Coordinates of C-alpha atoms in Angstrom, one line a residue:
M66 CA -17.5 -37.1 19.8
K67 CA -15.7 -34.0 18.5
D68 CA -13.2 -31.3 19.5
E69 CA -14.7 -28.1 20.9
V70 CA -14.8 -25.3 18.2
R71 CA -13.2 -22.1 19.5
K72 CA -15.1 -18.8 19.0
E73 CA -12.1 -17.3 17.2
A74 CA -12.2 -20.1 14.7
I75 CA -15.7 -19.1 13.6
D76 CA -14.7 -15.4 13.4
G77 CA -11.4 -16.3 11.6
I78 CA -13.3 -18.3 8.9
E79 CA -15.7 -15.4 8.4
L80 CA -12.9 -12.9 8.0
V81 CA -11.0 -15.1 5.5
K82 CA -14.2 -15.6 3.6
K83 CA -14.8 -11.8 3.5
A84 CA -11.2 -11.4 2.2
G85 CA -12.3 -13.4 -0.9
I86 CA -10.2 -16.5 0.1
Q87 CA -11.6 -20.0 -0.3
T88 CA -11.1 -22.3 2.8
V89 CA -11.0 -26.0 2.4
M90 CA -10.9 -28.3 5.5
I91 CA -8.9 -31.5 4.9
T92 CA -9.4 -33.8 7.9
G93 CA -9.0 -37.4 8.9
D94 CA -12.4 -37.3 10.6
N95 CA -15.3 -39.2 9.1
K96 CA -17.6 -37.4 6.7
D97 CA -20.5 -36.9 9.2
T98 CA -18.2 -35.4 11.9
A99 CA -16.4 -33.2 9.3
L100 CA -19.7 -32.0 7.9
A101 CA -21.1 -31.1 11.4
I102 CA -17.9 -29.1 12.3
G103 CA -18.0 -27.5 8.8
K104 CA -21.5 -26.2 9.5
E105 CA -20.6 -25.0 13.0
V106 CA -17.6 -23.0 11.9
G107 CA -19.4 -21.5 8.8
L108 CA -17.6 -23.4 6.1
I109 CA -20.8 -25.0 4.9
N110 CA -23.5 -22.5 4.1
D111 CA -25.1 -23.7 1.0
N112 CA -26.5 -27.0 -0.5
S113 CA -24.1 -26.6 -3.4
D114 CA -21.1 -26.7 -1.1
V115 CA -19.1 -29.9 -1.9
V116 CA -18.0 -32.4 0.8
L117 CA -16.0 -35.4 -0.3
T118 CA -14.2 -38.3 1.2
S119 CA -10.6 -39.2 0.2
T120 CA -12.0 -42.2 -1.7
E121 CA -14.5 -40.0 -3.7
L122 CA -11.7 -37.5 -4.4
N123 CA -9.3 -40.1 -5.7
R124 CA -11.9 -41.5 -8.1
M125 CA -12.1 -38.2 -9.8
T126 CA -9.7 -37.0 -12.6
S127 CA -7.8 -33.7 -12.2
D128 CA -10.2 -32.0 -14.7
E129 CA -13.2 -33.1 -12.6
I130 CA -11.7 -31.8 -9.4
K131 CA -10.9 -28.5 -11.1
K132 CA -14.6 -28.1 -12.0
I133 CA -15.8 -28.6 -8.4
M134 CA -12.9 -26.8 -6.8
P135 CA -14.7 -23.4 -6.4
K136 CA -17.4 -25.2 -4.3
L137 CA -15.1 -27.7 -2.5
R138 CA -15.3 -27.1 1.3
I139 CA -14.3 -30.4 3.0
V140 CA -12.3 -33.5 2.3
A141 CA -12.9 -36.1 5.0
R142 CA -11.0 -39.3 5.8
S143 CA -8.1 -37.7 4.0
L144 CA -4.7 -39.3 3.2
P145 CA -1.4 -37.3 3.4
Q146 CA -1.1 -37.4 -0.4
D147 CA -4.6 -35.7 -0.8
K148 CA -3.2 -32.5 0.6
S149 CA -0.3 -32.3 -1.9
K150 CA -2.6 -33.3 -4.7
L151 CA -5.1 -30.5 -4.0
V152 CA -2.3 -28.0 -3.6
K153 CA -0.9 -28.9 -7.0
I154 CA -4.3 -28.8 -8.7
C155 CA -5.1 -25.4 -7.2
Q156 CA -1.7 -24.0 -8.4
E157 CA -2.4 -25.4 -11.9
M158 CA -5.7 -23.3 -11.8
G159 CA -3.6 -20.2 -11.2
M160 CA -4.5 -19.9 -7.5
V161 CA -2.3 -18.7 -4.7
V162 CA -2.4 -21.5 -2.2
G163 CA -1.9 -21.3 1.5
M164 CA -1.6 -24.6 3.5
T165 CA -2.0 -25.0 7.3
G166 CA -0.8 -28.1 9.1
D167 CA 1.0 -29.4 12.1
G168 CA 2.0 -33.0 11.4
V169 CA 4.9 -34.7 9.7
N170 CA 2.5 -35.9 6.9
D171 CA 1.7 -32.2 6.2
A172 CA 5.3 -31.3 5.4
L173 CA 5.1 -32.0 1.7
A174 CA 2.0 -30.0 1.1
L175 CA 3.3 -27.1 3.3
K176 CA 6.5 -27.1 1.2
K177 CA 4.6 -27.2 -2.1
S178 CA 2.1 -24.4 -1.3
D179 CA 2.8 -20.8 -2.0
V180 CA 2.5 -20.0 1.7
G181 CA 2.9 -22.7 4.3
F182 CA 1.5 -22.0 7.8
A183 CA 2.7 -24.4 10.5
L184 CA 1.2 -24.5 14.0
G185 CA 3.5 -23.6 16.9
S186 CA 2.5 -26.8 18.7
G187 CA 3.2 -28.9 15.6
S188 CA 6.1 -31.1 14.6
E189 CA 9.6 -29.7 13.8
V190 CA 9.4 -31.2 10.3
A191 CA 6.2 -29.2 9.6
K192 CA 7.7 -26.0 11.0
D193 CA 10.9 -26.4 8.8
A194 CA 8.8 -27.0 5.7
S195 CA 6.5 -23.9 6.3
D196 CA 7.0 -20.2 5.6
I197 CA 5.2 -19.0 8.7
V198 CA 4.8 -20.5 12.2
I199 CA 1.6 -19.6 14.0
L200 CA 2.8 -19.5 17.6
D201 CA -0.7 -19.3 19.2
D202 CA -2.3 -22.0 17.0
N203 CA -5.0 -19.5 16.2
I204 CA -6.6 -19.1 12.8
S205 CA -7.0 -15.3 13.5
S206 CA -3.3 -15.1 13.2
I207 CA -3.6 -16.2 9.6
C208 CA -6.1 -13.3 9.1
K209 CA -3.5 -11.0 10.6
A210 CA -0.9 -12.3 8.2
I211 CA -3.3 -11.6 5.3
L212 CA -4.1 -8.2 6.6
Y213 CA -0.4 -7.2 7.1
G214 CA 0.5 -8.6 3.7
R215 CA -2.1 -6.4 2.0
T216 CA -1.1 -3.4 4.1
I217 CA 2.6 -3.8 3.1
F218 CA 1.6 -4.1 -0.6
K219 CA -0.5 -0.9 -0.3
S220 CA 2.3 0.9 1.5
I221 CA 4.7 0.0 -1.3
R222 CA 2.3 1.4 -3.8
K223 CA 1.8 4.6 -1.8
F224 CA 5.5 5.1 -1.6
I225 CA 5.8 4.6 -5.4
I226 CA 3.1 7.2 -6.0
Y227 CA 4.9 9.7 -3.9
Q228 CA 8.3 9.0 -5.5
L229 CA 7.2 9.0 -9.1
T230 CA 5.0 12.2 -8.5
V231 CA 8.0 14.1 -7.3
N232 CA 10.2 12.5 -10.0
I233 CA 7.8 13.4 -12.8
C234 CA 7.8 17.0 -11.6
A235 CA 11.6 17.1 -11.5
L236 CA 11.8 15.5 -14.9
I237 CA 9.5 18.0 -16.5
L238 CA 11.4 20.8 -14.9
S239 CA 14.7 19.5 -16.1
I240 CA 13.5 19.1 -19.7
V241 CA 11.1 22.1 -20.1
G242 CA 13.2 24.3 -17.7
V243 CA 16.2 24.3 -20.1
L244 CA 13.9 25.2 -23.0
V245 CA 12.5 28.3 -21.2
G246 CA 15.9 29.5 -19.9
I247 CA 16.0 27.8 -16.5
S248 CA 19.3 25.9 -16.3
T249 CA 19.8 25.0 -12.7
P250 CA 16.7 25.6 -10.6
I251 CA 17.9 22.9 -8.1
T252 CA 21.6 22.5 -7.1
I253 CA 23.3 19.1 -6.6
I254 CA 23.3 19.6 -2.8
Q255 CA 19.6 20.5 -2.9
M256 CA 18.9 17.4 -5.0
L257 CA 20.7 15.2 -2.5
W258 CA 18.5 16.6 0.3
L259 CA 15.5 16.0 -1.9
N260 CA 16.6 12.4 -2.6
M261 CA 17.1 11.8 1.2
I262 CA 13.5 13.0 1.8
M263 CA 12.1 10.9 -1.1
D264 CA 14.0 7.7 -0.3
T265 CA 14.9 7.3 3.3
F266 CA 12.3 9.4 5.1
A267 CA 9.4 8.6 2.8
G268 CA 10.2 4.9 3.0
L269 CA 10.1 5.1 6.8
A270 CA 6.9 7.1 6.9
F271 CA 4.9 4.9 4.5
S272 CA 6.2 1.7 6.2
Y273 CA 4.2 2.6 9.3
E274 CA 0.8 2.8 7.5
P275 CA -1.9 1.2 9.7
P276 CA -3.4 -2.2 8.8
L277 CA -7.1 -1.3 8.3
K278 CA -9.7 -4.1 8.7
E279 CA -11.4 -2.8 5.5
Y280 CA -8.5 -4.3 3.5
L281 CA -9.9 -7.7 4.4
S282 CA -13.1 -6.9 2.5
E283 CA -11.2 -6.4 -0.8
K284 CA -10.8 -9.0 -3.4
P285 CA -7.4 -10.7 -3.5
K286 CA -4.9 -9.4 -6.1
N287 CA -4.1 -11.6 -9.1
K288 CA -0.7 -13.3 -9.3
D289 CA 0.1 -11.2 -12.4
E290 CA -1.2 -7.9 -10.8
V291 CA 0.9 -5.0 -12.1
I292 CA 2.5 -2.7 -9.5
L293 CA 1.4 0.5 -11.3
N294 CA -2.4 0.4 -11.7
K295 CA -4.5 3.0 -13.5
Y296 CA -5.4 5.0 -10.3
M297 CA -1.7 5.3 -9.4
L298 CA -0.8 6.5 -12.9
N299 CA -3.6 9.0 -12.8
Q300 CA -2.3 10.5 -9.6
I301 CA 1.3 10.4 -10.6
V302 CA 0.7 12.2 -14.0
V303 CA -1.9 14.7 -12.7
N304 CA -0.2 15.7 -9.5
G305 CA 3.3 15.6 -11.0
A306 CA 2.3 17.7 -14.0
Y307 CA 0.5 20.2 -11.8
C308 CA 3.5 20.6 -9.5
A309 CA 5.8 21.1 -12.5
V310 CA 3.5 23.7 -14.0
V311 CA 3.3 25.6 -10.7
C312 CA 7.1 25.5 -10.4
L313 CA 7.7 26.7 -13.9
L314 CA 5.2 29.6 -13.6
F315 CA 6.8 30.4 -10.2
L316 CA 10.1 31.0 -11.9
K317 CA 8.9 32.7 -15.1
L318 CA 5.8 34.8 -14.3
P319 CA 6.5 38.5 -13.7
I320 CA 3.8 38.7 -11.0
I321 CA 5.8 36.5 -8.7
K322 CA 8.2 39.4 -8.3
H323 CA 5.5 41.2 -6.3
F324 CA 5.7 38.4 -3.7
I325 CA 9.5 37.6 -3.8
R326 CA 12.2 40.3 -3.5
F327 CA 14.3 41.1 -6.5
S328 CA 18.0 40.5 -6.1
E329 CA 21.1 40.0 -8.1
G330 CA 21.2 36.5 -9.5
D331 CA 17.6 36.0 -8.3
K332 CA 19.0 34.4 -5.1
F333 CA 15.7 35.0 -3.1
L334 CA 13.6 33.7 -6.0
Y335 CA 15.6 30.4 -6.2
T336 CA 15.5 30.1 -2.4
A337 CA 11.7 30.5 -2.5
Y338 CA 11.6 28.0 -5.3
F339 CA 13.6 25.4 -3.4
A340 CA 11.2 25.9 -0.4
L341 CA 8.2 25.6 -2.6
F342 CA 9.5 22.3 -4.2
I343 CA 10.0 20.7 -0.8
F344 CA 6.7 21.9 0.7
M345 CA 4.9 20.6 -2.4
G346 CA 6.7 17.3 -1.8
I347 CA 5.3 17.2 1.8
C348 CA 1.8 17.9 0.5
N349 CA 2.1 15.2 -2.1
S350 CA 3.1 12.7 0.6
F351 CA -0.2 13.4 2.4
A352 CA -2.1 13.1 -0.9
S353 CA -0.3 9.8 -1.7
R354 CA -1.1 8.0 1.6
T355 CA -4.9 7.8 1.1
H356 CA -7.4 7.4 -1.7
R357 CA -10.0 9.2 0.3
L358 CA -11.2 12.7 -0.3
N359 CA -10.2 13.4 3.3
I360 CA -6.4 13.3 3.1
F361 CA -6.1 13.2 6.9
A362 CA -8.1 10.0 7.2
H363 CA -6.5 7.7 9.8
I364 CA -3.5 10.0 10.0
L365 CA -3.2 9.7 13.8
Q366 CA -2.7 5.9 13.3
N367 CA 0.6 6.7 11.6
K368 CA 2.3 9.0 14.1
V369 CA 5.7 8.2 12.5
F370 CA 4.4 9.8 9.2
L371 CA 3.5 13.0 11.1
I372 CA 6.8 13.1 13.0
I373 CA 8.9 12.6 9.8
N374 CA 7.0 15.2 7.8
T375 CA 7.2 17.7 10.7
F376 CA 10.9 17.1 10.9
I377 CA 11.3 17.6 7.1
F378 CA 9.3 20.9 7.4
F379 CA 11.4 22.4 10.2
A380 CA 14.6 21.1 8.7
Q381 CA 13.7 22.9 5.5
I382 CA 13.0 26.1 7.4
Y383 CA 16.4 25.8 9.0
I384 CA 18.1 25.2 5.6
I385 CA 16.4 28.2 4.2
Y386 CA 17.9 30.5 6.8
Y387 CA 21.1 28.8 7.6
G388 CA 21.9 26.7 4.5
G389 CA 24.1 29.5 3.1
N390 CA 26.3 28.8 0.1
L391 CA 26.2 25.1 0.6
F392 CA 22.5 24.9 -0.1
R393 CA 22.4 28.2 -2.1
T394 CA 19.7 29.6 0.3
Y395 CA 19.2 33.0 1.6
G396 CA 16.7 34.0 4.4
L397 CA 13.2 34.7 3.2
T398 CA 10.9 37.2 4.9
F399 CA 7.8 35.9 6.6
K400 CA 5.6 37.1 3.8
E401 CA 7.7 35.2 1.2
L402 CA 7.8 32.0 3.2
L403 CA 4.0 32.3 3.7
F404 CA 3.5 32.7 0.0
C405 CA 5.4 29.6 -0.7
L406 CA 3.5 27.6 1.9
I407 CA 0.1 28.8 0.5
L408 CA 1.1 28.0 -3.1
S409 CA 2.3 24.5 -2.0
L410 CA -1.1 23.8 -0.3
T411 CA -2.9 24.1 -3.6
V412 CA -1.8 20.5 -4.1
F413 CA -4.7 19.5 -1.8
P414 CA -7.6 21.0 -3.7
V415 CA -6.2 19.7 -7.0
D416 CA -5.9 16.2 -5.6
Y417 CA -9.3 16.5 -4.0
L418 CA -10.8 17.5 -7.4
R419 CA -9.0 14.6 -9.2
K420 CA -10.4 12.1 -6.7
Y421 CA -13.8 13.6 -6.8
I422 CA -14.0 13.4 -10.6
L423 CA -12.9 9.7 -10.5
K424 CA -15.5 8.9 -7.9
K425 CA -18.3 10.7 -9.8
R426 CA -17.3 8.7 -12.9
N427 CA -17.5 5.5 -10.9
I428 CA -13.8 4.7 -11.6
K429 CA -12.2 2.5 -9.0
I430 CA -9.9 4.6 -6.8
G431 CA -7.3 3.3 -4.5
V432 CA -4.2 1.1 -4.3

């Protein structure tokens, strides 16, 4: 006699396993029944997988349990305190522990765990003690929670890459610019517009990044995982430095005067420079959202990202021609505007080359 196993339970266990997460079934059923269900859902796949009863578990010391924990799959005939005990031991081992339950006797373990999942059909006590309530009582919902959690973490990292890349560029320009005779390449109002793009609009754009199933195939992050990894620092430094060099050369090289009209106070040059800076920012946002060589990978799955960057582009065009004294902008010719656009697009081949070199050297790329 046993409950029917749902198809989504088998798929859910498989997805969680691919995500590098160990699943342990703690049940009141007898050992034989628990073992049969464990095999059916894919929890038991190897002779080395450990199945214990509550009695066997409680005969063991904490150190003995820690030794078998990586292979522990089922605890049968469990008592309420077994769940809390296992949660505590796993946390002592440095694991991030998720607990799923529906009864009053699960409340303590749900509360102690790092993430408590209560079933929607469960007791109110269990729901109050948990962090997340699974309304459909489906393990696939836990998989979705894991997927969205990983997606959010990646989106935060992408946003940081974009912000720091633009900030590094602006910082280099502020320091080096003064040394080479460029005092105010960006006005305060222009900087406010840039900050609005970097903070508000970029935050919205990256928050809509799609949850890709491939994220479930990655290993879980450690509890002490640093926000800025080596790949991120590489992109921030390389792309930020490249943009800064391009901007400095744009303002100082005499050859630029062949593309931008000469005027008193270099008003057209500074307008073109402002346009270049914003356009390079847009290009960097595309480069920041994916570690793939193809920067447009999955781009249609984030339509908000496209809409926001399209809005920034046309808003910048409007500011160039109608910003006037407020933005210190003066209308550019089509040739001048096209020159700025082409120059900003060089961010893409530079970023492609950076990723290609990392890939060839077998260095892990991605956030």
